Structure formats: C-alpha cells, structure tokens
Tab-separated table of C-alpha atoms in Angstrom:
chain	number	residue	atom	x	y	z
A	1247	ALA	CA	66.022	137.858	115.516
A	1248	ARG	CA	65.939	139.864	118.763
A	1249	ALA	CA	68.778	142.105	117.552
A	1250	GLU	CA	66.992	142.609	114.260
A	1251	ALA	CA	63.727	143.567	115.993
A	1252	GLU	CA	65.513	146.280	117.962
A	1253	GLN	CA	66.798	147.987	114.806
A	1254	PRO	CA	64.720	150.809	113.207
A	1255	PHE	CA	64.882	149.449	109.663
A	1256	GLU	CA	63.308	151.594	106.976
A	1257	SER	CA	64.040	149.447	103.910
A	1258	ILE	CA	64.865	145.917	102.824
A	1259	GLU	CA	68.348	147.160	101.893
A	1260	GLU	CA	68.966	148.149	105.501
A	1261	VAL	CA	67.752	144.739	106.683
A	1262	ASN	CA	70.127	142.981	104.267
A	1263	ALA	CA	73.034	145.206	105.250
A	1264	PHE	CA	72.434	144.519	108.940
A	1265	ALA	CA	72.115	140.768	108.365
A	1266	GLY	CA	75.323	140.740	106.330
A	1267	ALA	CA	77.206	142.602	109.045
A	1268	LEU	CA	75.887	140.207	111.695
A	1269	ILE	CA	76.917	137.143	109.695
A	1270	GLY	CA	80.339	138.674	109.060
A	1271	GLU	CA	80.812	139.339	112.761
A	1272	ARG	CA	79.953	135.743	113.610
A	1273	ASN	CA	82.300	134.414	110.927
A	1274	ARG	CA	85.138	136.461	112.407
A	1275	ALA	CA	84.532	135.317	115.982
A	1276	ALA	CA	87.046	132.958	117.603
A	1277	LEU	CA	85.633	129.453	117.995
A	1278	ALA	CA	86.546	127.109	120.821
A	1279	ASP	CA	86.282	124.003	118.625
A	1280	PHE	CA	88.851	125.565	116.265
A	1281	CYS	CA	91.212	126.465	119.122
A	1282	GLY	CA	90.645	130.185	118.647
A	1283	LEU	CA	90.442	130.306	114.853
A	1284	SER	CA	87.382	131.910	113.318
A	1285	SER	CA	85.264	130.323	110.599
A	1286	LEU	CA	86.858	132.650	108.040
A	1287	GLN	CA	90.367	131.788	109.170
A	1288	MET	CA	89.600	128.071	109.058
A	1289	ARG	CA	88.219	128.538	105.548
A	1290	ASP	CA	91.532	130.149	104.554
A	1291	LEU	CA	93.525	127.238	105.958
A	1292	LEU	CA	91.365	124.621	104.256
A	1293	TYR	CA	90.674	126.152	100.854
A	1294	ALA	CA	93.377	128.768	100.186
A	1295	PRO	CA	96.419	127.662	102.194
A	1296	PHE	CA	98.961	129.451	100.005
A	1297	ASP	CA	96.820	132.440	99.056
A	1298	SER	CA	95.684	133.816	102.426
A	1299	PRO	CA	98.409	136.182	103.697
A	1300	GLN	CA	95.854	137.689	106.080
A	1301	THR	CA	95.894	134.366	107.965
A	1302	VAL	CA	99.101	132.510	107.120
A	1303	ARG	CA	102.382	133.180	105.331
A	1304	PHE	CA	105.130	130.833	104.112
A	1305	SER	CA	108.839	131.410	103.626
A	1306	VAL	CA	112.070	129.438	103.751
A	1307	ASP	CA	114.818	131.873	104.660
A	1308	LYS	CA	117.300	129.060	105.287
A	1309	ALA	CA	117.690	125.779	103.411
A	1310	PRO	CA	116.119	122.941	105.433
A	1311	GLY	CA	119.033	120.561	104.799
A	1312	ARG	CA	119.273	116.803	104.420
A	1313	GLU	CA	117.967	116.158	107.917
A	1314	VAL	CA	114.537	116.597	106.291
A	1315	GLU	CA	113.590	113.166	104.969
A	1316	ILE	CA	111.845	114.095	101.731
A	1317	LEU	CA	114.518	116.630	100.778
A	1318	ALA	CA	117.287	114.127	101.501
A	1319	ILE	CA	115.590	111.534	99.285
A	1320	PHE	CA	115.007	114.012	96.483
A	1321	LEU	CA	118.576	115.356	96.499
A	1322	THR	CA	119.892	111.793	96.388
A	1323	LEU	CA	117.617	111.152	93.410
A	1324	ALA	CA	118.674	114.386	91.683
A	1325	GLU	CA	122.365	113.519	92.146
A	1326	ALA	CA	121.799	110.060	90.664
A	1327	ILE	CA	119.992	111.566	87.661
A	1328	GLY	CA	122.723	114.159	87.113
A	1329	GLU	CA	123.360	115.370	83.592
A	1330	THR	CA	122.982	112.002	81.879
A	1331	GLY	CA	119.733	110.809	83.424
A	1332	LEU	CA	118.680	107.638	85.213
A	1333	LYS	CA	117.421	104.783	83.067
A	1334	LEU	CA	113.807	103.674	83.505
A	1335	THR	CA	112.862	100.074	84.117
A	1336	ALA	CA	110.472	98.306	81.745
A	1337	THR	CA	107.612	99.368	84.025
A	1338	GLY	CA	108.701	103.014	84.069
A	1339	ASN	CA	110.151	102.985	87.564
A	1340	LEU	CA	113.547	103.779	89.064
A	1341	PRO	CA	116.296	101.152	88.560
A	1342	LEU	CA	116.464	98.403	91.174
A	1343	LYS	CA	120.105	98.992	92.154
A	1344	PHE	CA	119.364	102.626	92.993
A	1345	CYS	CA	116.245	101.650	94.958
A	1346	LYS	CA	118.235	99.158	97.052
A	1347	THR	CA	120.866	101.809	97.809
A	1348	VAL	CA	118.235	104.302	98.951
A	1349	GLY	CA	116.413	101.606	100.908
A	1350	GLN	CA	119.575	100.835	102.875
A	1351	GLU	CA	120.168	104.532	103.531
A	1352	LEU	CA	116.625	104.889	104.830
A	1353	ARG	CA	117.096	101.943	107.187
A	1354	GLU	CA	120.104	103.685	108.700
A	1355	ALA	CA	118.758	107.246	108.675
A	1356	PRO	CA	118.302	108.990	112.059
A	1357	HIS	CA	114.784	110.068	111.068
A	1358	GLN	CA	113.695	106.467	110.462
A	1359	ARG	CA	110.671	105.678	112.667
A	1360	ARG	CA	109.530	102.255	111.449
A	1361	SER	CA	112.687	100.186	111.108
A	1362	SER	CA	110.825	97.164	109.737
A	1363	TYR	CA	108.763	98.780	106.995
A	1364	ILE	CA	111.328	98.175	104.261
A	1365	ALA	CA	111.592	94.425	103.738
A	1366	GLY	CA	112.854	92.718	100.598
A	1367	ILE	CA	113.314	95.217	97.773
A	1368	ARG	CA	112.269	93.976	94.334
A	1369	SER	CA	111.200	97.268	92.792
A	1370	GLU	CA	110.731	100.972	93.484
A	1371	MET	CA	107.324	100.176	94.979
A	1372	ASP	CA	109.021	98.346	97.860
A	1373	VAL	CA	110.788	101.539	98.982
A	1374	GLU	CA	107.607	103.476	99.624
A	1375	PRO	CA	109.173	106.817	100.709
A	1376	LEU	CA	111.299	106.852	97.552
A	1377	HIS	CA	108.336	105.910	95.359
A	1378	CYS	CA	106.258	108.706	96.891
A	1379	THR	CA	109.063	111.252	96.531
A	1380	ARG	CA	109.593	110.308	92.894
A	1381	LEU	CA	105.886	110.716	92.129
A	1382	VAL	CA	105.682	114.073	93.913
A	1383	ALA	CA	108.870	115.383	92.289
A	1384	GLU	CA	107.709	114.299	88.847
A	1385	ARG	CA	104.258	115.822	89.147
A	1386	ALA	CA	105.638	118.969	90.769
A	1387	GLY	CA	107.748	119.523	87.649
A	1388	LEU	CA	111.192	118.821	89.119
A	1389	ILE	CA	111.948	115.637	87.160
A	1390	ARG	CA	110.430	114.075	84.046
A	1391	LYS	CA	110.693	111.049	81.790
A	1392	TYR	CA	112.551	111.584	78.507
A	1393	ARG	CA	113.710	108.933	76.038
A	1394	GLY	CA	113.704	106.123	78.547
A	1395	HIS	CA	115.356	108.078	81.332
A	1396	PHE	CA	114.445	110.227	84.302
A	1397	VAL	CA	115.947	113.677	83.753
A	1398	LEU	CA	115.939	116.930	85.688
A	1399	THR	CA	113.646	119.676	84.405
A	1400	LYS	CA	114.851	123.161	83.555
A	1401	LYS	CA	113.148	124.489	86.702
A	1402	CYS	CA	114.949	121.952	88.864
A	1403	LYS	CA	118.322	122.629	87.253
A	1404	GLU	CA	117.916	126.354	87.893
A	1405	LEU	CA	117.050	125.779	91.548
A	1406	LEU	CA	120.021	123.440	91.977
A	1407	ALA	CA	122.357	125.866	90.221
A	1408	ARG	CA	121.339	128.575	92.697
A	1409	GLN	CA	121.732	126.051	95.535
A	1410	ASP	CA	118.138	126.930	96.374
A	1411	GLU	CA	117.218	123.851	98.378
A	1412	GLY	CA	114.567	125.913	100.141
A	1413	GLY	CA	112.881	126.509	96.790
A	1414	ILE	CA	112.963	122.794	96.017
A	1415	TYR	CA	111.514	122.052	99.441
A	1416	LEU	CA	108.618	124.450	98.867
A	1417	GLU	CA	107.865	122.908	95.467
A	1418	LEU	CA	107.646	119.466	97.067
A	1419	PHE	CA	105.705	120.810	100.054
A	1420	LYS	CA	103.075	122.624	97.992
A	1421	PHE	CA	102.434	119.745	95.641
A	1422	TYR	CA	102.306	117.141	98.398
A	1423	THR	CA	99.811	119.106	100.471
A	1424	THR	CA	97.469	120.301	97.734
A	1425	GLN	CA	97.760	117.899	94.770
A	1426	PHE	CA	99.117	114.515	95.813
A	1427	ASN	CA	96.443	112.140	97.127
A	1428	TRP	CA	97.484	111.104	100.639
A	1429	ALA	CA	95.047	108.183	100.576
A	1430	TYR	CA	97.178	106.612	97.811
A	1431	ARG	CA	99.722	105.618	100.460
A	1432	ASP	CA	97.481	103.561	102.749
A	1433	GLY	CA	94.368	101.398	102.886
A	1434	TYR	CA	92.123	103.817	104.753
A	1435	PRO	CA	89.084	105.549	103.192
A	1436	GLU	CA	89.648	108.790	101.288
A	1437	ALA	CA	88.740	111.013	104.290
A	1438	ASP	CA	89.832	114.113	102.368
A	1439	ILE	CA	89.550	116.425	105.371
A	1440	VAL	CA	92.638	114.801	106.910
A	1441	GLN	CA	94.695	116.218	104.042
A	1442	HIS	CA	92.765	119.468	103.595
A	1443	ALA	CA	93.362	120.258	107.268
A	1444	PHE	CA	97.153	119.992	107.042
A	1445	LEU	CA	97.507	123.673	107.929
A	1446	PHE	CA	95.266	123.293	110.954
A	1447	THR	CA	97.669	120.645	112.232
A	1448	LEU	CA	100.594	123.006	111.592
A	1449	PHE	CA	98.662	125.693	113.476
A	1450	LEU	CA	98.306	123.293	116.409
A	1451	LEU	CA	102.006	122.424	116.271
A	1452	ALA	CA	102.980	126.086	116.099
A	1453	SER	CA	100.751	126.848	119.081
A	1454	TYR	CA	101.387	123.873	121.355
A	1455	GLY	CA	104.511	122.190	120.020
A	1456	GLU	CA	107.156	123.799	122.220
A	1457	GLU	CA	106.943	120.803	124.528
A	1458	ARG	CA	106.547	117.126	123.737
A	1459	ARG	CA	102.951	116.010	123.933
A	1460	PRO	CA	101.311	112.625	123.313
A	1461	GLN	CA	99.939	112.240	119.801
A	1462	ARG	CA	96.445	111.992	121.287
A	1463	PHE	CA	96.676	115.685	122.145
A	1464	TYR	CA	96.639	116.450	118.399
A	1465	GLU	CA	94.173	113.677	117.560
A	1466	ASP	CA	91.665	115.121	120.033
A	1467	ARG	CA	91.862	118.632	118.609
A	1468	PHE	CA	91.539	117.399	115.046
A	1469	LEU	CA	88.446	115.322	115.880
A	1470	THR	CA	86.893	118.188	117.845
A	1471	ALA	CA	87.288	120.480	114.837
A	1472	PHE	CA	86.160	117.864	112.293
A	1473	PRO	CA	84.012	115.257	114.090
A	1474	MET	CA	82.285	114.271	110.840
A	1475	VAL	CA	85.448	112.497	109.640
A	1476	VAL	CA	84.623	109.513	111.879
A	1477	GLN	CA	81.609	108.759	109.658
A	1478	GLU	CA	83.977	107.848	106.802
A	1479	PHE	CA	85.403	104.903	108.734
A	1480	ALA	CA	83.576	101.623	109.215
A	1481	GLU	CA	83.009	99.952	112.559
A	1482	THR	CA	84.598	96.505	112.772
A	1483	PRO	CA	84.713	93.867	115.512
A	1484	TYR	CA	88.384	94.774	115.942
A	1485	SER	CA	88.334	98.545	115.659
A	1486	PRO	CA	85.747	101.273	116.382
A	1487	ALA	CA	85.391	103.885	113.640
A	1488	GLU	CA	86.914	106.582	115.825
A	1489	SER	CA	90.015	104.485	116.490
A	1490	SER	CA	90.528	104.001	112.751
A	1491	ALA	CA	90.085	107.724	112.169
A	1492	ARG	CA	92.704	108.464	114.810
A	1493	ARG	CA	95.211	106.014	113.317
A	1494	CYS	CA	94.630	107.424	109.845
A	1495	TYR	CA	95.232	110.961	111.105
A	1496	VAL	CA	98.479	110.006	112.848
A	1497	LEU	CA	99.775	108.030	109.864
A	1498	ARG	CA	98.914	110.565	107.169
A	1499	THR	CA	99.415	113.855	108.970
A	1500	LEU	CA	102.013	113.280	111.669
A	1501	GLU	CA	104.120	110.428	110.290
A	1502	ARG	CA	103.966	110.865	106.528
A	1503	PHE	CA	103.620	114.629	106.385
A	1504	ALA	CA	104.801	116.575	109.429
A	1505	ALA	CA	107.745	114.286	110.258
A	1506	VAL	CA	108.744	113.620	106.639
A	1507	PHE	CA	108.796	117.363	105.869
A	1508	GLY	CA	110.756	118.078	109.021
A	1509	VAL	CA	108.217	120.279	110.814
A	1510	ALA	CA	107.600	117.849	113.685
A	1511	GLU	CA	109.710	115.412	115.652
A	1512	LEU	CA	108.073	112.105	116.558
A	1513	VAL	CA	109.602	110.187	119.433
A	1514	PRO	CA	108.236	106.621	119.793
A	1515	GLU	CA	106.605	106.337	123.195
A	1516	SER	CA	105.255	102.826	122.836
A	1517	ARG	CA	104.160	100.352	120.203
A	1518	GLY	CA	100.631	99.021	120.190
A	1519	SER	CA	99.289	95.951	118.425
A	1520	HIS	CA	98.618	97.909	115.220
A	1521	ASP	CA	100.692	101.074	115.394
A	1522	PHE	CA	103.253	103.241	117.123
A	1523	HIS	CA	102.441	105.870	119.742
A	1524	TYR	CA	104.512	109.023	119.674
A	1525	LEU	CA	105.438	112.063	121.662
A	1526	VAL	CA	105.170	115.013	119.268
A	1527	GLN	CA	107.116	118.268	119.242
A	1528	LYS	CA	107.548	120.975	116.630
A	1529	THR	CA	110.923	121.715	115.045
A	1530	ALA	CA	112.733	124.978	114.391
A	1531	LEU	CA	111.945	124.533	110.691
A	1532	LEU	CA	108.219	124.922	111.359
A	1533	ASP	CA	108.716	128.374	112.847
A	1534	ARG	CA	110.864	129.385	109.865
A	1535	LEU	CA	108.444	127.928	107.332
A	1536	VAL	CA	105.030	129.214	108.425
A	1537	THR	CA	103.720	132.266	110.285
A	1538	PHE	CA	100.130	132.468	111.498
A	1539	THR	CA	98.491	135.832	112.191
A	1540	VAL	CA	96.439	134.366	115.032
A	1541	SER	CA	97.390	132.424	118.139
A	1542	ALA	CA	95.508	129.530	119.668
A	1543	GLU	CA	93.436	130.270	122.740
A	1544	PRO	CA	94.459	127.709	125.387
A	1545	GLY	CA	91.476	128.527	127.566
A	1546	ALA	CA	88.929	128.602	124.789
A	1547	SER	CA	87.498	125.248	125.858
A	1548	GLY	CA	88.281	122.156	127.810
A	1549	VAL	CA	89.788	120.707	124.639
A	1550	CYS	CA	92.125	123.487	123.629
C-alpha cells in the first residue's frame, strides 16, 4: 500500500498494471521455506513437472541399466512375456511360478532394503514391487491383456527393438509420478502433496545429495515447505500426526520412489520399532535425468 501511494497513478489501468507487476515480482522472489525456489517455480514443479523447461528439464542420455529396481523388474517381465505372451491367472494377475521367481530375485537383489517384506508368495499381490510395476507398465501402455495373456504393446516392442531402455524408464517414471496413486501402496491417508511434490524432493536431492545425510534432513525441508500435510494424519496414543507424516513421506518418496527409480541411494542407519532410518545420497542417474535452472540457497534460512 505504501509503494502504491508513492506512485503518481492517473488511471485505474495504471493501478492494475502496477499491482500486477508487484505481484509478479513477489511470485518470482526466492523463498526461504522453498529452499530458494520462488512461488512460480514451485508451481511449475507441482503442477507442470514435465512441461516447465524454464524451471526443470528431463533427459536420459544413457540407459539406466538393471541396477535400477523398477527397470530390472520390468525388463524381467518383458522377457517373460516375449513374443508368445504370459498367461493370466483366473483373477487376471501374473502366473504364480513367475511371481515366485521374481520374488526370490528381489530377496537377493543388492538394492533390496527390507529383506523381510516378501513372505510366503501365493499370488502376484504378495510380491508388491512386481505387482506395482505390472500395474504401472500396463497403464503406461507398455503391456496389455489380450486373449488371456499379457502381451507387449507396439510402443514397447519398438522401444525394445531400439534397445531404448532409457525411453522405457521415462515412460514408467512419468506415469508413476503423475498418474499412479502412491497411496494405493500403503495404509496412510491420501496426502496428495507427498506425491505432487516429487520434483521438490528431487530438487533437494540434486542440491544437497552429494553427501550422505540422515533422512530427517529431507523430512524437515518437506514439512517446512508443506506444513499443512500434517493435518491429514490423525493423532494416536502411539504416534503424533507429524511422526506419521514423516514416515509416510519416507516410505512413499524416498523408499518407493527415489530409491526404486535409482535416483537416490538409501543406506540403513538403524531400525526403529516401526520403520527403518536411512542415510540418503543422490546417484549419478539423478544428475543425468533432471536439470534444474535454479539452485537451492543453503543460507536462505535456518532450515535450508
């Protein structure tokens, strides 16, 4: 109001133009709670993650490889489907023998973090990473059901023929981040912002992930940027709402997204009564995959 009073406005149009410029300037200002991102840049990350080249760009100039969990699972599935297809069960799932084979491979995989999470396997649903990958691949248009079998789509066959594993990775990545419901995989509330903010977490990893840091480092920055998420979690005699929000963030964003897509390495630091605690570090794949046009401001606040 003081700035407006000092301007010699001669028409309502001039007032509106000045107000618009002032709002635009504020929207472009770096914010401490966003670790140096502006409101406009945060809007890009949340609502147009793959359509905001002014803020972030994606590319895969080198195939990620089978060290990436979700790509390894998908390529194993694609090889099993082959040219003849993979027969559906009566419930429309993957055959039990295949699920048991993948389950054993996951137990022995170097990227396995929770060695006890695959118990007895009676169906595809008991190998949760495989079930999730199958759903994502199907809905992303890489596989489909046809005459009682899972088959590869034309798009998938073309990508495989070109040995374009990077293209397959991006298809899985884009669908998982923007279309697949992360809450489907756990018992926490919807808390949509955890998923919508996936790029903010990648921004944090790109900015601070050169060295291993406790997971709480990332939890704190997420909750500072989006404190309202705590309201979606109920207080219980066993767990404050904030603690549940933190566990949800770690499970959905760090464990089942960043680690599974190979952009973060999680090293178990300790195991609590309800969950693991990790040291978190970015991988070389993250730097190849995403480029941000802004850097975090370490001194922007006591948090960042």
